[in-house]
Every structure is written in C-alpha cells, then in structure tokens.
Amino acid sequence: MTQALSTQAVIAVIGAGAMGAGIAQVAAAAGHTVKLLDNRPGAAAQAIAGIAAQFEKMAAKGKMRPEAAQAAGERLQAAVQLADLADAALVVEAIVENLQVKQTLFKDLEAVVSEGCILASNTSSISITAIGAALKSPQRLAGLHFFNPAPLMALVEVVSGLATDRAVADTLFATAAAWGKTPVHAKSTPGFIVNRVARPYYAEALRVLTEGGADCATLDACCREAGGFRMGPFELMDMIGHDVNFAVTQSVWRAFFNDPRFLPSLVQQDLVDAGFLGRKSGRGFFDYSASAAKPLAATEPLRAQPNDIVLYGQSAAAQALATRLQANSVSFTQSQALGDTVASAGGATLRVTDGRTAARCAFDTQKPNTVLMDLALDYQTATRLAVSVAAQCDSSAANHAIGVLQAAGFAVSPLQDIPGLIVMRTVAMLANEAADAVNQGVCDTTAVDTAMRLGVNYPCGPLAWANAIGIDKLSTVLAHLAQTYGEDRYRTSPLIQHQLYAAKVFS
Ligand code: NAI
C-alpha cells in the first residue's frame, strides 16, 4: 500500500482564502510544517492568526490538547515568495479559479520545488489535465479537492488528470486519509464526482417547480421529511447562492458539450438576472427580510379515518403502513394479492409512484380512483409524504387515500400530477447520474456513494439507494420519465440497464 507523506514533510499551501486556510489548518493539525503563501500582502499572516485562534478554541472546548493546539499553531509559517516553498514535499494550490493563472503558478513552482515534490490543485471545476498541460512534469500534478469548510468536511476528491501518475494520486489518497479525511479517487471529468452527481438534486426540483408541481416550501419539506435530505433543494440553492450554483450548473453543462442531462433552468437564470441570489442578497426563492413570514409546506387538512383499509403485499411502504397503523391503533386487513397497490380504502387505490403520472396510472390500470405516493428514504420514520391524485379520481376516494396516510401519522403534501413526484424522480436521477459516472470510469461505486454522503451530506449513497428501491423499479421510473418527457435528459444509464438485465445490484 502506498504510504502517506510523513509528518516530517513540509506542506505548502498557496492561497490563504477560505479554502487555503482550511487546508493549511488540516495539514498543520496532522503534524506537518505548513507554509502558507498568498499574493495579497498580509493575507497569509492573517490567515495563520485565524487558524491559531481556531486551534485555541478547539483546545478550550476540549477537542485538542492545549500543547497540541499550540504546537499546531507554531507549525504554520507565512511564506513571502515562491522560493520560500523550495523544501515542500507537497504544494496545494487554492488560488483564484482561473486556468491561466493556475497554469502560470504551477509553471513558476516547477522552477522552485524539488523533482519529487507533488503538486496539487484544489480546483472545483477546472480540468486537472488542462492545468497539467502547461507543466514540464504533468505526471506529478493531481487534484486534491477539499469541501468547504475544509477542517469540518470529511471528503477529499483525489483527481487524476490524463497525465497524472497513479503513484502520485495514491500518495495523495494516503496522505488525505492520514489527515483524518475520507478520500475518493476520481478521474478529471467535469464536476469530478460531487459537483456532477449532485446536479439532479437541483435540476429535478427546478423542473417540478417550473411545471407547477408545488411551491418551494412544500417541495423542500418533502425532500427533508420523506427523502431524509438535510436541506431541501430550494433552501439549499438559496444558501449556496444562485450566482454560484448557476455558474456550476452552466460550467458542467458546457463542459459536457451541452448534454441535456445537465441543462440549466430558466428559473435560476431569472433569479440571477434579478439579483435574487439567495440568503446573501436577502431574497432568492425565499424572502429573508426580517418582516417576511417563513412559508409553510402545503399540508392536507385532516381527513376522517377510513374504516376499510386494506394493505397489499410486502413492499417497504406496505410494511411501514402496517407498523404505523398498528402503532396508532388503526385497524386494517392485509391482502396477499400481487401487484403494485400498497393500500386501498373507500374505493381508492394507493400506489408508490413508478414515474407515470397518476392520470396515466389510473388509465393504464383501469382504476380511476388512483392516488400516488412518493418515495421515502424510510417509510417507517418519514414524517411527510407527497401524493398526487389522478384527474379521474373522485374526491371521496381521494379523501380516503389521504386519510390512510394521515392515520399512519404522515403529514400529506399535495402535488400536482407530476411524473415521479419529487423524491422519487430526484433519487432516480441522482442514481442515474451516479451510475453514469461509474460507467464512464470517473470513479467506482463505493467512491460515488461515499462522495455524495460526505461531500453533500446525502442520507444514503445514490447507488445504495438504487439497490434499496430495486433496480427494476428504478429503471421503470426512469423509463417512464423518459417516455413522458421524450428528452435525452432522462435516458437510462447503460449501467442501470446492465444491472437490470444481469439481475445484479450495485456493489
Ligand atoms: P478565496 O477567494 O477565498 O481565496 C483565494 C486566495 O488566493 C485569495 O486570498 C487570493 O489573494 C489568493 N490568490 C489569488 N491568486 C493568487 C496567486 N496567483 N498567488 C497567490 N495567491 C493568490 O477563494 P476560495 O474560495 O478559497 O477558493 C480557492 C480555490 O478553491 C478555487 O480554485 C476554488 O474553486 C476552490 N474551491 C472552493 C470551494 C469553496 O467552497 N469556496 C470549495 C472547493 C474548492
């Protein structure tokens, strides 16, 4: 196994902004002498003072021994010029996100550092291959992509360009692990892993919003309370800032030669044009002014408790309904009848969305009183579920279907009849993208799931989630989305198709 750089190795960090300071902190805490350089006079010294203060705070909270905190602070040195970095074994660049500027810096560095020195860029969007093209020894350059804030976020993407030496990537991997991080290997493709695979989390929500599926607060609540995501897509975009999020979306889309998978949304373009950049500008999808009321998720008023509930089969949804109804002392009967119905009551049929609209499902199954429920990460513990009611469904039947879910303790959010509701289509498209990343050799299945759990805090890796849903069900959802929209965006990843026909799960 490749060894990590020893703690005797000097680490240089160039760029003392948010990321560079964080990376310097991580390396110093791990025991290295760290030289920090910034071309803004005083910036490195200021960052070092800030890091030392962080260490002191950690010591005060008992998270670090006081002597260790002091020693770590003393291991940080402000460098004045590139020549000061001559003894570095690794240089991590975290300067402005500009190809030419980064190339110039690395070229200059090559003249200063030893032959064995590893060069790394923290870039989040620039091709490592392209940066390396300017170097005499591009094999020693790799991406070392930390997430913000670097001291707290566990994930590091170790990105190999076309010329990167595998041994260099392996040393960076081992070193990041020795620094307490969880590294994953990735190939230098647009967005690497996280910034690529996360696109559908925003894109599907924006689609559903554009099509009038529900308002932002409702969709956010469904993603949090049914999907188990820490933040809903709209509040998250507002936090990231629409300028930043839209720029990443556009850059990934362009970098993939306008692949419709990554097509940006006009809704976000509008917000950027209007200057509604999110929290930082006081307004994005939501209004952050002091006087603004926080919008609530649309929630169905309580219906009468149905007295003829039947649960069908052994799906996760049916099993959870049984447990939850029992816990609430609501009586029901169970049927072993095969099929996709989860529950029935008052003439209504309740099913989990398979990517068809409720109207189409009602038509196809010849069951006009069809109500669809959304995917939940865990139906046993979810507190909210989205439903959509078929246009053909009569209101009394719809009331019964909603009543079943309410009797089981779910808050029920009504969505218009959008294919795949919100959580199901989002998770299906996240898994689709994760599968494509694996299929195209960007990373392996473990890496993509780890990256999404640790880089953007998803409650479950997209491929593990695909396994839990069932590859057959997942590919049905994707096929129905593709059929409805007729867009290449919803094409099913060849890897999902392969797993389906080979009757395999992702492992
Ligand atoms: P920042 O603007 O906070 O800091 C950049 C620093 O680099 C500034 O202090 C600037 O004075 C210095 N600098 C610029 N050009 C320089 C040069 N030629 N030589 C020396 N110092 C120079 O930027 P931030 O956010 O820390 O980002 C830095 C890099 O990390 C970028 O490549 C960015 O894409 C990447 N990144 C940013 C993340 C974020 O969330 N902010 C997350 C992951 C990667």
XYZ file of C-alpha atoms in Angstrom, residues 44-299:
256
model
C -1.112 34.619 4.861
C -0.186 36.024 8.268
C -3.779 36.980 8.900
C -4.983 33.508 7.947
C -2.382 31.925 10.231
C -3.558 34.046 13.145
C -7.099 32.913 12.393
C -6.090 29.249 12.287
C -4.144 29.560 15.544
C -7.254 31.081 17.120
C -9.249 28.087 15.827
C -6.792 25.708 17.469
C -7.080 27.628 20.744
C -10.869 27.437 20.560
C -10.684 23.712 19.974
C -8.385 23.367 22.980
C -10.814 25.413 25.090
C -13.610 23.060 24.072
C -11.512 20.019 24.926
C -11.268 18.915 21.291
C -7.489 19.282 21.239
C -4.870 19.145 23.963
C -3.644 22.700 24.725
C 0.010 21.757 23.996
C -1.052 20.146 20.707
C -3.044 23.247 19.773
C -0.096 25.498 20.483
C 2.332 23.241 18.609
C -0.008 23.050 15.600
C -0.263 26.839 15.537
C 3.517 27.116 15.650
C 3.907 24.759 12.697
C 2.296 27.355 10.412
C 4.588 29.803 8.635
C 3.735 32.672 6.321
C 5.805 32.490 3.145
C 6.647 35.651 1.254
C 7.623 34.319 -2.138
C 7.575 31.124 -4.143
C 11.248 30.499 -3.429
C 10.319 30.013 0.245
C 8.473 26.840 -0.774
C 11.579 25.111 -2.172
C 11.616 22.405 0.529
C 7.954 21.449 0.172
C 7.082 17.803 -0.476
C 3.557 18.784 -1.476
C 2.144 22.076 -2.680
C -1.617 22.533 -2.558
C -2.873 25.390 -4.686
C -6.096 27.128 -3.626
C -5.954 30.411 -5.522
C -8.406 32.068 -7.878
C -10.433 29.702 -10.116
C -8.756 30.587 -13.421
C -6.932 28.163 -15.711
C -4.248 30.544 -16.970
C -3.446 31.896 -13.511
C -3.182 28.381 -12.102
C -1.007 27.222 -15.031
C 1.350 30.158 -14.589
C 1.651 29.488 -10.868
C 2.440 25.782 -11.350
C 4.958 26.566 -14.094
C 6.714 29.011 -11.787
C 6.577 26.455 -8.982
C 8.257 23.793 -11.096
C 11.317 26.022 -11.253
C 11.437 26.230 -7.465
C 10.487 22.886 -5.923
C 12.375 19.572 -5.950
C 11.714 16.966 -8.603
C 9.905 14.716 -6.141
C 7.512 17.424 -4.953
C 3.832 16.638 -5.596
C 1.726 19.454 -6.993
C -1.986 19.544 -6.197
C -4.840 21.845 -7.084
C -7.955 22.380 -5.005
C -9.875 23.469 -8.098
C -13.534 22.514 -8.082
C -14.200 22.947 -11.788
C -11.030 23.242 -13.870
C -9.652 20.206 -15.669
C -6.552 18.798 -13.993
C -5.489 17.562 -17.425
C -5.655 21.126 -18.750
C -3.697 22.590 -15.829
C -1.089 19.851 -16.228
C -0.643 20.579 -19.931
C 1.427 23.633 -19.017
C 3.854 21.656 -16.873
C 7.156 20.011 -17.696
C 6.158 17.101 -15.432
C 2.359 16.872 -15.559
C 2.538 13.396 -14.016
C 3.196 14.952 -10.601
C 0.033 17.085 -10.661
C -3.318 15.915 -9.307
C -6.459 17.458 -7.931
C -6.888 17.482 -4.157
C -10.421 18.761 -3.875
C -11.483 19.624 -0.346
C -15.004 20.713 0.532
C -15.924 23.857 2.384
C -15.208 24.199 5.296
C -12.147 22.018 4.823
C -11.481 21.359 8.533
C -15.019 20.019 9.011
C -15.867 18.272 5.754
C -14.522 14.729 5.608
C -14.491 14.230 1.860
C -11.492 14.852 -0.389
C -11.670 14.031 -4.095
C -8.251 12.954 -5.370
C -8.490 13.819 -9.041
C -6.272 12.276 -11.702
C -5.728 14.059 -14.998
C -4.760 12.226 -18.141
C -1.060 12.523 -17.320
C -1.238 12.060 -13.548
C 0.984 9.297 -12.230
C -1.076 6.734 -10.303
C 1.556 6.695 -7.551
C 1.063 10.450 -7.067
C -2.711 10.002 -6.724
C -2.153 7.112 -4.324
C 0.222 9.156 -2.165
C -2.313 11.982 -2.016
C -5.037 9.489 -1.157
C -2.994 8.008 1.685
C -1.972 11.464 2.888
C -5.545 12.769 2.948
C -6.532 9.672 4.917
C -3.661 10.283 7.346
C -5.024 13.802 7.800
C -8.296 12.325 9.013
C -10.157 12.794 5.763
C -12.073 10.279 3.652
C -10.514 10.422 0.191
C -12.008 9.040 -3.002
C -10.297 8.632 -6.359
C -11.849 10.418 -9.326
C -10.923 10.986 -12.936
C -10.682 14.576 -14.103
C -14.048 14.963 -15.798
C -16.404 17.957 -15.497
C -17.619 18.415 -11.914
C -15.480 15.438 -10.777
C -17.865 13.340 -8.671
C -19.863 15.523 -6.306
C -20.472 18.593 -8.438
C -21.613 16.373 -11.269
C -23.743 13.791 -9.474
C -25.450 16.461 -7.344
C -26.856 18.334 -10.371
C -30.206 16.438 -10.423
C -30.907 17.410 -6.825
C -31.374 20.959 -8.057
C -32.455 20.227 -11.618
C -35.389 17.949 -10.808
C -36.719 20.294 -8.138
C -36.468 23.204 -10.567
C -38.328 21.133 -13.181
C -41.125 20.263 -10.774
C -41.368 23.908 -9.734
C -41.453 25.071 -13.358
C -44.242 22.628 -14.100
C -46.278 23.905 -11.154
C -45.922 20.709 -9.119
C -45.905 22.538 -5.804
C -44.326 25.564 -4.170
C -40.722 25.649 -2.943
C -41.530 25.227 0.756
C -43.636 22.136 0.053
C -41.030 20.516 -2.178
C -38.297 21.305 0.347
C -40.325 19.764 3.163
C -40.904 16.577 1.146
C -37.197 16.255 0.365
C -36.318 16.705 4.028
C -39.063 14.763 5.711
C -39.561 11.938 3.202
C -36.215 11.984 1.389
C -34.130 12.415 4.543
C -32.046 15.159 2.900
C -30.654 17.639 5.381
C -31.866 20.619 3.360
C -34.481 20.918 0.653
C -33.192 21.882 -2.802
C -34.585 25.417 -2.758
C -33.320 26.414 0.667
C -30.005 24.820 -0.267
C -29.720 26.781 -3.535
C -30.600 29.936 -1.604
C -27.800 29.151 0.833
C -25.192 28.337 -1.820
C -26.154 31.459 -3.787
C -27.777 31.320 -7.210
C -24.832 33.006 -8.892
C -22.522 30.251 -7.648
C -24.952 27.362 -8.173
C -25.995 28.548 -11.637
C -22.364 29.043 -12.667
C -21.501 25.479 -11.633
C -24.562 24.129 -13.474
C -23.639 26.034 -16.600
C -19.995 25.049 -16.411
C -20.835 21.324 -16.081
C -23.421 21.572 -18.895
C -20.990 23.336 -21.241
C -18.141 21.044 -20.315
C -20.303 18.082 -21.356
C -20.935 19.774 -24.709
C -24.469 20.780 -23.745
C -25.620 17.315 -22.749
C -29.328 17.836 -21.853
C -28.727 15.828 -18.677
C -27.241 18.972 -17.208
C -29.427 21.595 -18.882
C -29.632 24.678 -16.647
C -33.003 26.078 -15.608
C -34.524 29.360 -16.743
C -35.910 29.790 -13.242
C -32.401 30.057 -11.878
C -31.285 32.275 -14.749
C -34.151 34.629 -13.821
C -33.125 34.746 -10.175
C -29.553 35.580 -11.157
C -30.746 38.248 -13.626
C -32.922 39.778 -10.922
C -30.090 39.790 -8.400
C -32.122 37.478 -6.159
C -29.049 35.491 -5.218
C -30.421 33.836 -2.102
C -29.647 34.419 1.548
C -26.697 36.691 0.824
C -28.866 39.170 -1.085
C -31.874 38.808 1.215
C -34.002 37.155 -1.423
C -33.881 34.063 -3.586
C -36.648 31.515 -3.720
C -37.496 32.711 -0.231
C -37.626 36.191 1.255
C -35.111 36.630 4.091
C -36.165 40.090 5.205
C -36.941 40.400 8.894
C -40.626 41.038 8.244
C -41.117 38.095 5.903
C -43.125 35.148 7.185
C -41.486 31.766 6.692
C -43.622 29.940 4.136
C -45.099 26.667 5.338
C -45.329 23.460 3.372
C -48.777 22.778 1.935
C -50.291 20.077 4.125
